[in-house]
mmCIF file of C-alpha atoms and ligand atoms in Angstrom:
data_model
loop_
_atom_site.group_PDB
_atom_site.id
_atom_site.type_symbol
_atom_site.label_atom_id
_atom_site.label_comp_id
_atom_site.label_asym_id
_atom_site.label_seq_id
_atom_site.Cartn_x
_atom_site.Cartn_y
_atom_site.Cartn_z
ATOM 1 C CA MET A 1 11.397 2.154 61.349
ATOM 2 C CA TYR A 2 8.533 1.267 59.051
ATOM 3 C CA ASP A 3 5.173 1.375 60.812
ATOM 4 C CA LEU A 4 2.315 2.276 58.518
ATOM 5 C CA THR A 5 -1.180 1.608 59.830
ATOM 6 C CA ARG A 6 -3.812 0.639 57.283
ATOM 7 C CA ARG A 7 -5.625 3.908 57.911
ATOM 8 C CA THR A 8 -2.471 5.916 57.239
ATOM 9 C CA PHE A 9 -1.565 4.377 53.930
ATOM 10 C CA VAL A 10 -5.111 4.393 52.624
ATOM 11 C CA GLY A 11 -5.212 8.090 53.484
ATOM 12 C CA SER A 12 -1.895 8.772 51.798
ATOM 13 C CA ALA A 13 -3.006 6.802 48.729
ATOM 14 C CA LEU A 14 -6.171 8.873 48.401
ATOM 15 C CA ALA A 15 -4.239 12.043 49.092
ATOM 16 C CA CYS A 16 -1.777 11.187 46.336
ATOM 17 C CA VAL A 17 -4.529 10.627 43.803
ATOM 18 C CA ALA A 18 -6.115 13.991 44.631
ATOM 19 C CA CYS A 19 -2.890 15.939 45.207
ATOM 20 C CA SER A 20 -1.851 18.551 42.719
ATOM 21 C CA ASP A 21 1.559 18.710 44.176
ATOM 22 C CA GLY A 22 2.927 20.483 41.168
ATOM 23 C CA SER A 23 5.679 17.894 41.219
ATOM 24 C CA THR A 24 7.823 17.861 38.160
ATOM 25 C CA ALA A 25 6.490 14.381 37.428
ATOM 26 C CA ASN A 26 4.728 14.463 34.067
ATOM 27 C CA PRO A 27 0.899 14.191 33.885
ATOM 28 C CA VAL A 28 1.157 10.425 33.391
ATOM 29 C CA GLU A 29 2.944 10.085 36.734
ATOM 30 C CA ARG A 30 0.384 12.220 38.556
ATOM 31 C CA ALA A 31 -2.256 9.851 37.222
ATOM 32 C CA THR A 32 -0.634 6.910 38.974
ATOM 33 C CA VAL A 33 -0.611 6.593 42.738
ATOM 34 C CA PRO A 34 2.949 6.268 44.064
ATOM 35 C CA LEU A 35 3.919 2.606 44.488
ATOM 36 C CA ARG A 36 5.137 3.255 48.030
ATOM 37 C CA SER A 37 1.673 4.446 49.130
ATOM 38 C CA VAL A 38 -0.214 1.242 48.366
ATOM 39 C CA ALA A 39 2.050 -1.403 49.939
ATOM 40 C CA PRO A 40 1.911 -2.250 53.663
ATOM 41 C CA PHE A 41 5.676 -2.860 53.618
ATOM 42 C CA PRO A 42 8.743 -1.094 52.153
ATOM 43 C CA ILE A 43 8.941 -0.833 48.390
ATOM 44 C CA GLY A 44 12.609 -0.472 47.560
ATOM 45 C CA CYS A 45 14.698 0.294 44.531
ATOM 46 C CA ALA A 46 18.329 -0.097 43.561
ATOM 47 C CA LEU A 47 20.347 3.124 43.451
ATOM 48 C CA ASN A 48 23.839 3.901 42.168
ATOM 49 C CA SER A 49 25.557 7.160 43.126
ATOM 50 C CA ALA A 50 25.489 8.392 39.517
ATOM 51 C CA ASP A 51 21.664 8.263 39.704
ATOM 52 C CA LEU A 52 21.699 11.181 42.170
ATOM 53 C CA ASN A 53 22.663 13.499 39.307
ATOM 54 C CA ASP A 54 19.615 12.563 37.220
ATOM 55 C CA PRO A 55 16.666 14.815 38.156
ATOM 56 C CA GLY A 56 14.101 12.757 36.240
ATOM 57 C CA LEU A 57 15.186 9.567 37.959
ATOM 58 C CA MET A 58 15.272 11.284 41.353
ATOM 59 C CA THR A 59 11.697 12.564 40.984
ATOM 60 C CA LEU A 60 10.408 9.081 40.213
ATOM 61 C CA PHE A 61 12.548 7.458 42.899
ATOM 62 C CA LYS A 62 11.447 9.794 45.707
ATOM 63 C CA ARG A 63 7.802 9.561 44.674
ATOM 64 C CA ASN A 64 7.553 5.802 44.400
ATOM 65 C CA PHE A 65 10.033 4.163 46.739
ATOM 66 C CA SER A 66 10.483 4.018 50.510
ATOM 67 C CA GLN A 67 13.681 1.965 50.672
ATOM 68 C CA VAL A 68 17.085 2.013 49.001
ATOM 69 C CA THR A 69 19.508 -0.778 48.086
ATOM 70 C CA ALA A 70 22.939 0.286 46.856
ATOM 71 C CA GLY A 71 23.407 -1.424 43.496
ATOM 72 C CA TYR A 72 27.160 -1.098 43.792
ATOM 73 C CA GLU A 73 28.610 1.227 46.424
ATOM 74 C CA MET A 74 28.135 -0.900 49.553
ATOM 75 C CA LYS A 75 29.939 -3.925 48.122
ATOM 76 C CA MET A 76 33.152 -5.350 49.517
ATOM 77 C CA GLY A 77 35.160 -4.376 46.434
ATOM 78 C CA LEU A 78 34.586 -0.669 47.172
ATOM 79 C CA ILE A 79 34.980 -0.932 50.955
ATOM 80 C CA ALA A 80 37.947 -3.259 51.576
ATOM 81 C CA MET A 81 41.139 -1.410 50.665
ATOM 82 C CA ARG A 82 44.296 -3.263 49.666
ATOM 83 C CA ASN A 83 46.014 -2.271 52.949
ATOM 84 C CA GLY A 84 43.264 -3.921 55.027
ATOM 85 C CA SER A 85 41.477 -0.677 55.920
ATOM 86 C CA PHE A 86 37.804 -0.059 55.127
ATOM 87 C CA ASN A 87 36.508 2.940 53.203
ATOM 88 C CA TYR A 88 32.790 3.705 53.496
ATOM 89 C CA GLN A 89 32.766 6.989 51.554
ATOM 90 C CA ARG A 90 31.010 5.613 48.448
ATOM 91 C CA GLY A 91 28.503 3.616 50.489
ATOM 92 C CA ASP A 92 27.774 6.604 52.711
ATOM 93 C CA ILE A 93 26.583 8.556 49.663
ATOM 94 C CA ILE A 94 23.758 6.038 49.270
ATOM 95 C CA ALA A 95 23.096 5.764 53.017
ATOM 96 C CA ASP A 96 22.979 9.566 53.327
ATOM 97 C CA PHE A 97 20.476 9.773 50.456
ATOM 98 C CA ALA A 98 18.232 7.282 52.256
ATOM 99 C CA SER A 99 18.466 9.160 55.580
ATOM 100 C CA GLN A 100 17.933 12.576 53.970
ATOM 101 C CA ASN A 101 14.814 11.296 52.206
ATOM 102 C CA LYS A 102 13.497 9.384 55.235
ATOM 103 C CA MET A 103 13.823 6.094 53.387
ATOM 104 C CA ASP A 104 14.886 2.727 54.739
ATOM 105 C CA LEU A 105 18.208 1.256 53.617
ATOM 106 C CA HIS A 106 18.895 -2.384 52.810
ATOM 107 C CA GLY A 107 22.562 -3.422 52.996
ATOM 108 C CA HIS A 108 23.862 -5.145 49.869
ATOM 109 C CA THR A 109 26.067 -7.183 50.100
ATOM 110 C CA LEU A 110 28.678 -8.380 52.570
ATOM 111 C CA VAL A 111 29.997 -11.601 50.989
ATOM 112 C CA TRP A 112 29.739 -12.328 47.248
ATOM 113 C CA TYR A 113 31.779 -14.572 44.960
ATOM 114 C CA LYS A 114 32.070 -11.703 42.462
ATOM 115 C CA SER A 115 33.697 -9.379 44.983
ATOM 116 C CA GLU A 116 37.082 -10.760 46.103
ATOM 117 C CA PRO A 117 39.313 -7.768 46.967
ATOM 118 C CA ASP A 118 43.127 -7.991 46.944
ATOM 119 C CA ALA A 119 43.239 -7.456 50.708
ATOM 120 C CA PHE A 120 41.764 -10.942 51.027
ATOM 121 C CA LYS A 121 43.468 -12.565 48.041
ATOM 122 C CA ASN A 122 46.829 -11.458 49.466
ATOM 123 C CA LEU A 123 46.065 -13.487 52.624
ATOM 124 C CA ALA A 124 45.258 -16.711 50.776
ATOM 125 C CA GLY A 125 48.410 -18.240 52.257
ATOM 126 C CA ASN A 126 47.568 -17.234 55.815
ATOM 127 C CA PRO A 127 44.212 -18.753 56.855
ATOM 128 C CA SER A 128 44.106 -17.273 60.355
ATOM 129 C CA ALA A 129 44.884 -13.739 59.144
ATOM 130 C CA PHE A 130 42.300 -14.241 56.366
ATOM 131 C CA ALA A 131 39.674 -15.310 58.917
ATOM 132 C CA ASP A 132 40.541 -12.331 61.136
ATOM 133 C CA LEU A 133 40.134 -9.850 58.261
ATOM 134 C CA TYR A 134 36.887 -11.542 57.203
ATOM 135 C CA LYS A 135 35.447 -11.113 60.692
ATOM 136 C CA ARG A 136 36.749 -7.538 61.067
ATOM 137 C CA TYR A 137 35.274 -6.533 57.690
ATOM 138 C CA ILE A 138 31.823 -7.896 58.531
ATOM 139 C CA VAL A 139 31.707 -6.611 62.114
ATOM 140 C CA GLU A 140 32.994 -3.132 61.191
ATOM 141 C CA THR A 141 30.761 -2.771 58.133
ATOM 142 C CA VAL A 142 27.568 -3.852 59.910
ATOM 143 C CA THR A 143 28.528 -1.585 62.815
ATOM 144 C CA HIS A 144 29.215 1.345 60.476
ATOM 145 C CA TYR A 145 25.716 1.111 59.003
ATOM 146 C CA ARG A 146 23.966 0.125 62.237
ATOM 147 C CA HIS A 147 20.777 2.191 62.892
ATOM 148 C CA ARG A 148 20.744 2.966 59.118
ATOM 149 C CA ALA A 149 20.578 -0.416 57.299
ATOM 150 C CA ARG A 150 17.421 -2.248 58.430
ATOM 151 C CA GLY A 151 18.736 -5.546 57.069
ATOM 152 C CA TRP A 152 21.727 -7.012 55.188
ATOM 153 C CA ASP A 153 22.318 -9.418 52.367
ATOM 154 C CA VAL A 154 25.060 -11.163 54.345
ATOM 155 C CA ILE A 155 25.620 -13.843 51.700
ATOM 156 C CA ASN A 156 24.910 -13.265 47.998
ATOM 157 C CA GLU A 157 24.470 -16.030 45.374
ATOM 158 C CA PRO A 158 26.013 -19.066 47.131
ATOM 159 C CA VAL A 159 24.480 -21.559 44.677
ATOM 160 C CA MET A 160 25.939 -22.235 41.217
ATOM 161 C CA HIS A 161 24.343 -20.442 38.278
ATOM 162 C CA LYS A 162 22.096 -23.273 37.154
ATOM 163 C CA GLY A 163 21.775 -24.892 40.571
ATOM 164 C CA GLU A 164 24.375 -27.592 39.806
ATOM 165 C CA GLY A 165 25.640 -27.325 43.403
ATOM 166 C CA MET A 166 27.291 -24.893 45.769
ATOM 167 C CA ARG A 167 29.423 -22.163 44.219
ATOM 168 C CA ASP A 168 33.208 -22.267 44.541
ATOM 169 C CA SER A 169 34.702 -18.965 45.720
ATOM 170 C CA LEU A 170 37.644 -17.515 47.621
ATOM 171 C CA TRP A 171 35.369 -17.568 50.669
ATOM 172 C CA SER A 172 34.344 -21.222 50.327
ATOM 173 C CA ARG A 173 37.933 -22.310 49.622
ATOM 174 C CA MET A 174 39.464 -20.422 52.564
ATOM 175 C CA LEU A 175 36.760 -20.952 55.197
ATOM 176 C CA GLY A 176 34.793 -23.997 54.054
ATOM 177 C CA PRO A 177 31.778 -24.399 51.729
ATOM 178 C CA ASP A 178 29.169 -23.935 54.477
ATOM 179 C CA ASP A 179 31.328 -22.456 57.235
ATOM 180 C CA TYR A 180 32.034 -19.200 55.320
ATOM 181 C CA MET A 181 28.293 -18.560 55.459
ATOM 182 C CA ILE A 182 27.807 -19.691 59.064
ATOM 183 C CA GLU A 183 30.719 -17.521 60.200
ATOM 184 C CA ALA A 184 29.615 -14.458 58.215
ATOM 185 C CA LEU A 185 26.112 -14.707 59.670
ATOM 186 C CA ALA A 186 27.543 -15.091 63.195
ATOM 187 C CA HIS A 187 29.821 -12.027 62.742
ATOM 188 C CA ALA A 188 26.901 -9.944 61.462
ATOM 189 C CA ALA A 189 24.744 -11.091 64.397
ATOM 190 C CA GLU A 190 27.536 -10.193 66.813
ATOM 191 C CA ALA A 191 27.749 -6.678 65.384
ATOM 192 C CA ALA A 192 24.015 -5.993 65.306
ATOM 193 C CA PRO A 193 21.774 -8.821 66.572
ATOM 194 C CA GLU A 194 18.644 -6.800 65.825
ATOM 195 C CA ILE A 195 19.275 -6.587 62.065
ATOM 196 C CA PRO A 196 17.794 -9.314 59.816
ATOM 197 C CA ARG A 197 20.498 -11.324 58.037
ATOM 198 C CA PHE A 198 19.589 -12.513 54.530
ATOM 199 C CA ILE A 199 20.962 -15.066 52.159
ATOM 200 C CA ASN A 200 20.117 -13.641 48.720
ATOM 201 C CA GLU A 201 19.904 -15.730 45.517
ATOM 202 C CA TYR A 202 18.691 -15.493 41.916
ATOM 203 C CA SER A 203 16.754 -17.886 39.638
ATOM 204 C CA LEU A 204 14.945 -19.488 42.568
ATOM 205 C CA GLU A 205 11.985 -19.694 40.183
ATOM 206 C CA GLU A 206 13.818 -22.675 38.672
ATOM 207 C CA PRO A 207 12.624 -25.683 40.743
ATOM 208 C CA GLY A 208 16.018 -27.434 40.606
ATOM 209 C CA LYS A 209 17.988 -24.415 41.831
ATOM 210 C CA ARG A 210 15.305 -23.661 44.420
ATOM 211 C CA ARG A 211 15.651 -27.227 45.760
ATOM 212 C CA ILE A 212 19.445 -26.923 46.128
ATOM 213 C CA PHE A 213 18.995 -23.505 47.793
ATOM 214 C CA MET A 214 16.322 -24.723 50.201
ATOM 215 C CA ASP A 215 18.352 -27.821 51.101
ATOM 216 C CA MET A 216 21.259 -25.461 51.846
ATOM 217 C CA ILE A 217 19.071 -23.233 54.058
ATOM 218 C CA GLU A 218 17.800 -26.304 55.933
ATOM 219 C CA ARG A 219 21.360 -27.644 56.330
ATOM 220 C CA LEU A 220 22.646 -24.326 57.651
ATOM 221 C CA LEU A 221 19.727 -23.821 60.040
ATOM 222 C CA LYS A 222 20.330 -27.322 61.457
ATOM 223 C CA ARG A 223 23.930 -26.241 62.153
ATOM 224 C CA GLY A 224 22.653 -23.183 64.015
ATOM 225 C CA ALA A 225 23.381 -20.641 61.278
ATOM 226 C CA LYS A 226 21.983 -17.218 62.190
ATOM 227 C CA ILE A 227 19.926 -16.801 59.037
ATOM 228 C CA SER A 228 16.997 -14.453 59.640
ATOM 229 C CA GLY A 229 15.793 -13.768 56.121
ATOM 230 C CA ILE A 230 15.641 -15.113 52.589
ATOM 231 C CA GLY A 231 16.229 -12.889 49.569
ATOM 232 C CA THR A 232 14.863 -13.992 46.222
ATOM 233 C CA GLN A 233 16.286 -11.640 43.613
ATOM 234 C CA THR A 234 13.516 -12.297 41.052
ATOM 235 C CA HIS A 235 15.407 -11.301 37.913
ATOM 236 C CA ILE A 236 12.823 -13.005 35.726
ATOM 237 C CA LYS A 237 11.672 -13.084 32.106
ATOM 238 C CA ILE A 238 8.233 -12.344 30.677
ATOM 239 C CA ASP A 239 8.047 -15.962 29.459
ATOM 240 C CA LEU A 240 8.355 -17.419 32.984
ATOM 241 C CA ALA A 241 5.628 -20.049 33.378
ATOM 242 C CA LYS A 242 2.392 -18.878 35.017
ATOM 243 C CA GLY A 243 2.407 -20.004 38.645
ATOM 244 C CA ALA A 244 6.193 -20.256 38.980
ATOM 245 C CA LEU A 245 6.380 -17.079 41.082
ATOM 246 C CA THR A 246 3.514 -18.242 43.288
ATOM 247 C CA ASP A 247 5.258 -21.572 43.895
ATOM 248 C CA THR A 248 8.573 -19.848 44.584
ATOM 249 C CA ILE A 249 7.225 -17.425 47.191
ATOM 250 C CA LYS A 250 5.223 -20.217 48.859
ATOM 251 C CA ASP A 251 8.225 -22.568 49.045
ATOM 252 C CA LEU A 252 10.674 -19.939 50.324
ATOM 253 C CA ALA A 253 8.182 -18.761 52.948
ATOM 254 C CA SER A 254 7.961 -22.308 54.325
ATOM 255 C CA PHE A 255 10.937 -21.608 56.629
ATOM 256 C CA GLY A 256 8.804 -19.017 58.435
ATOM 257 C CA LEU A 257 11.493 -16.350 57.906
ATOM 258 C CA PRO A 258 11.040 -12.884 56.372
ATOM 259 C CA VAL A 259 11.207 -13.005 52.564
ATOM 260 C CA HIS A 260 12.649 -10.134 50.515
ATOM 261 C CA VAL A 261 11.842 -9.863 46.824
ATOM 262 C CA SER A 262 15.194 -8.181 46.494
ATOM 263 C CA GLU A 263 16.028 -7.297 42.861
ATOM 264 C CA LEU A 264 12.883 -7.455 40.723
ATOM 265 C CA ASP A 265 13.041 -6.883 37.005
ATOM 266 C CA ILE A 266 11.089 -8.633 34.261
ATOM 267 C CA SER A 267 13.172 -8.939 31.118
ATOM 268 C CA TYR A 268 11.921 -9.476 27.591
ATOM 269 C CA GLY A 269 14.576 -12.186 27.421
ATOM 270 C CA HIS A 270 17.034 -12.491 24.590
ATOM 271 C CA ARG A 271 15.237 -14.427 21.882
ATOM 272 C CA ARG A 272 17.182 -14.214 18.641
ATOM 273 C CA VAL A 273 13.938 -13.251 16.863
ATOM 274 C CA ASP A 274 10.962 -11.957 18.858
ATOM 275 C CA THR A 275 8.081 -11.064 16.561
ATOM 276 C CA ARG A 276 5.720 -10.164 19.413
ATOM 277 C CA SER A 277 4.561 -6.554 19.669
ATOM 278 C CA ASP A 278 5.793 -4.370 22.507
ATOM 279 C CA ALA A 279 2.222 -4.258 23.796
ATOM 280 C CA ASP A 280 2.048 -8.047 23.953
ATOM 281 C CA ARG A 281 5.373 -8.279 25.762
ATOM 282 C CA GLN A 282 4.358 -5.555 28.208
ATOM 283 C CA ALA A 283 1.099 -7.419 28.871
ATOM 284 C CA LEU A 284 3.059 -10.555 29.802
ATOM 285 C CA GLN A 285 5.357 -8.430 31.965
ATOM 286 C CA ALA A 286 2.312 -6.991 33.767
ATOM 287 C CA GLU A 287 0.909 -10.477 34.295
ATOM 288 C CA ARG A 288 4.116 -11.674 35.981
ATOM 289 C CA ALA A 289 4.254 -8.524 38.142
ATOM 290 C CA ALA A 290 0.653 -8.955 39.275
ATOM 291 C CA GLU A 291 1.207 -12.637 40.071
ATOM 292 C CA LEU A 292 4.230 -11.744 42.194
ATOM 293 C CA VAL A 293 2.365 -9.098 44.199
ATOM 294 C CA HIS A 294 -0.637 -11.392 44.724
ATOM 295 C CA ALA A 295 1.660 -14.154 46.007
ATOM 296 C CA TYR A 296 3.686 -11.837 48.231
ATOM 297 C CA VAL A 297 0.783 -10.024 49.909
ATOM 298 C CA LYS A 298 -0.596 -13.400 50.975
ATOM 299 C CA LEU A 299 2.424 -13.904 53.252
ATOM 300 C CA PRO A 300 1.960 -13.254 56.983
ATOM 301 C CA ALA A 301 2.899 -9.630 57.766
ATOM 302 C CA LYS A 302 5.934 -10.760 59.787
ATOM 303 C CA GLN A 303 7.363 -12.373 56.655
ATOM 304 C CA GLN A 304 6.788 -9.364 54.394
ATOM 305 C CA TYR A 305 10.242 -7.759 54.619
ATOM 306 C CA GLY A 306 9.633 -5.819 51.424
ATOM 307 C CA MET A 307 9.866 -5.777 47.654
ATOM 308 C CA THR A 308 12.760 -4.107 45.857
ATOM 309 C CA ILE A 309 12.825 -3.281 42.151
ATOM 310 C CA TRP A 310 16.208 -3.283 40.459
ATOM 311 C CA GLY A 311 16.052 0.151 38.870
ATOM 312 C CA VAL A 312 13.513 2.826 37.954
ATOM 313 C CA ARG A 313 13.388 3.312 34.176
ATOM 314 C CA ASP A 314 14.154 0.734 31.510
ATOM 315 C CA LYS A 315 17.261 2.642 30.423
ATOM 316 C CA ASP A 316 18.608 2.525 34.004
ATOM 317 C CA SER A 317 18.580 -1.266 34.071
ATOM 318 C CA TRP A 318 21.787 -3.286 34.367
ATOM 319 C CA LEU A 319 20.318 -5.320 31.516
ATOM 320 C CA ARG A 320 20.752 -2.341 29.209
ATOM 321 C CA HIS A 321 24.439 -1.918 29.963
ATOM 322 C CA ALA A 322 27.521 -3.927 29.113
ATOM 323 C CA PRO A 323 28.096 -6.824 29.114
ATOM 324 C CA PHE A 324 24.433 -7.337 28.225
ATOM 325 C CA PRO A 325 22.643 -6.411 25.016
ATOM 326 C CA THR A 326 22.311 -2.648 25.333
ATOM 327 C CA THR A 327 19.125 -2.149 23.329
ATOM 328 C CA GLY A 328 15.620 -3.514 23.283
ATOM 329 C CA ASP A 329 15.125 -4.803 26.784
ATOM 330 C CA ALA A 330 12.489 -3.044 28.915
ATOM 331 C CA PRO A 331 12.478 -4.790 32.332
ATOM 332 C CA LEU A 332 11.320 -2.011 34.702
ATOM 333 C CA PRO A 333 8.072 -0.234 35.722
ATOM 334 C CA PHE A 334 8.878 3.034 33.940
ATOM 335 C CA ASP A 335 9.881 3.432 30.293
ATOM 336 C CA ASP A 336 12.996 5.288 29.105
ATOM 337 C CA ASP A 337 11.110 8.603 29.334
ATOM 338 C CA GLY A 338 9.892 7.892 32.860
ATOM 339 C CA HIS A 339 6.309 7.105 31.885
ATOM 340 C CA ALA A 340 4.427 4.448 33.876
ATOM 341 C CA LYS A 341 4.098 1.131 32.048
ATOM 342 C CA PRO A 342 1.454 -1.592 32.337
ATOM 343 C CA MET A 343 3.842 -3.372 34.763
ATOM 344 C CA LEU A 344 3.474 -0.502 37.229
ATOM 345 C CA ARG A 345 -0.272 -0.280 36.830
ATOM 346 C CA ALA A 346 -0.563 -4.047 37.314
ATOM 347 C CA MET A 347 1.395 -3.833 40.583
ATOM 348 C CA LEU A 348 -0.711 -0.911 41.827
ATOM 349 C CA ASP A 349 -3.947 -2.732 40.966
ATOM 350 C CA ALA A 350 -2.709 -5.941 42.594
ATOM 351 C CA PHE A 351 -1.783 -4.082 45.794
ATOM 352 C CA ARG A 352 -5.214 -2.423 45.868
ATOM 353 C CA GLY A 353 -6.919 -5.748 45.226
ATOM 354 C CA VAL A 354 -8.353 -4.394 42.019
ATOM 355 C CA ALA A 355 -6.916 -7.107 39.817
HETATM 356 O O1 G3I B 1 30.629 4.150 39.118
HETATM 357 C C1 G3I B 1 31.446 3.715 38.019
HETATM 358 C C2 G3I B 1 31.694 4.868 37.060
HETATM 359 O O2 G3I B 1 32.441 5.875 37.719
HETATM 360 C C3 G3I B 1 32.438 4.355 35.816
HETATM 361 O O3 G3I B 1 32.567 5.396 34.871
HETATM 362 C C4 G3I B 1 31.629 3.199 35.201
HETATM 363 C C5 G3I B 1 32.278 2.625 33.967
HETATM 364 O O4 G3I B 1 33.321 1.776 34.350
HETATM 365 O O5 G3I B 1 31.499 2.138 36.172
HETATM 366 C C6 G3I B 1 30.737 2.596 37.289
HETATM 367 O O6 G3I B 1 30.615 1.539 38.212
HETATM 368 C C7 G3I B 1 29.777 0.465 37.753
HETATM 369 C C8 G3I B 1 28.595 0.357 38.757
HETATM 370 O O7 G3I B 1 27.792 -0.791 38.431
HETATM 371 C C9 G3I B 1 27.710 1.584 38.755
HETATM 372 O O8 G3I B 1 27.120 1.743 37.510
HETATM 373 C C10 G3I B 1 30.617 -0.805 37.811
HETATM 374 O O9 G3I B 1 31.630 -0.737 36.813
HETATM 375 C C11 G3I B 1 29.722 -2.010 37.540
HETATM 376 O O10 G3I B 1 30.457 -3.210 37.727
HETATM 377 C C12 G3I B 1 28.553 -2.000 38.542
HETATM 378 O O11 G3I B 1 27.690 -3.082 38.184
HETATM 379 C C13 G3I B 1 26.784 -3.473 39.220
HETATM 380 C C14 G3I B 1 26.918 -5.000 39.340
HETATM 381 O O12 G3I B 1 25.933 -5.520 40.242
HETATM 382 C C15 G3I B 1 28.288 -5.398 39.837
HETATM 383 O O13 G3I B 1 28.508 -4.861 41.124
HETATM 384 C C16 G3I B 1 25.374 -3.102 38.780
HETATM 385 O O14 G3I B 1 25.199 -1.692 38.852
HETATM 386 C C17 G3I B 1 24.339 -3.772 39.687
HETATM 387 O O15 G3I B 1 23.016 -3.572 39.183
HETATM 388 C C18 G3I B 1 24.607 -5.279 39.760
HETATM 389 O O16 G3I B 1 23.680 -5.821 40.669
HETATM 390 C C19 G3I B 1 23.764 -7.251 40.866
HETATM 391 C C20 G3I B 1 23.526 -7.508 42.345
HETATM 392 O O17 G3I B 1 24.521 -6.863 43.105
HETATM 393 C C21 G3I B 1 23.489 -9.014 42.614
HETATM 394 N N1 G3I B 1 22.460 -9.666 41.781
HETATM 395 C C22 G3I B 1 22.662 -9.442 40.342
HETATM 396 C C23 G3I B 1 22.645 -7.943 40.050
HETATM 397 C C24 G3I B 1 22.790 -7.683 38.572
HETATM 398 O O18 G3I B 1 24.053 -8.097 38.127
#
């Protein structure tokens, strides 16, 4: 669905710089080439249905992004009804937005420890019925979004928070610590063999957690698991050590599978006292963003599934809403007023090989 020849996107990049499209984007935005026009792969962004009612966010979203990930509406908790039926109405709002705007859609997420609906909990005493519902949910959901979702996060966050081991969940307890993943991947492959199937994880920049994750991937592949992509969420902080992103992308790419930078944001972190200026923190943020792009564009084209940013403007970030500190953080490419930040410019320059 995404086939942009070099000639095409260079042309569109130049066209964007020259265009006076009269878009409602403010002068600052017109001065920056849209992110989607400089990358040879999809540049995605998280979207919640409430975002559709925000004209400022919509202008920036449509101008800069070519792929959508539902931040919330395509999760099991909103699809699996207590009576065992599946309701796709909320997810379809996001999928329809992507189709209407000729954007790709990335499915997020089929199986997650944080989403354990009653329909499944109520079958905890009946393993075979539980397994049947698990299969039906995955097959029917992947089928429902077939020809719209170009890939799925089949498994989300299977490793413990700090990489202490594998995470305990309703899924691991009912189906087995590795088998719940192997079975989910097999069900997704049965429903739509052509769609890449990702295991998506956060904090893979931490060498210890990355080791546990990579050992798990190797273990699953040896058992024939139908993994066809690796998602590294990349919820990072400005103080992440220089080189950590480069090492992470290089290590994860060693399986030869497509890699998705799936949920990028670059937080100021939550130091009790941070005396650094906003300019200094934004400079660090830009440095991390540039390092990530430089590392990612070095991957072979077949492994460049895409890069997804987890929100548009700082105020849209999950890090600015409960249960997190609701003020002060500025983790995204556009500020609260929708103006481009050094992070955006650093990504654009890195894509164009300027920096
Ligand atoms: O839509 C309702 C709204 O009607 C209601 O008024 C409001 C207040 O209760 O809640 C709204 O739903 C919230 C939804 O985000 C949309 O804003 C849910 O309560 C809230 O739980 C949900 O949070 C999402 C969270 O995952 C849990 O699903 C965040 O948007 C989303 O950014 C976050 O994303 C996760 C990834 O899936 C996995 N990786 C970590 C990442 C950040 O936590």
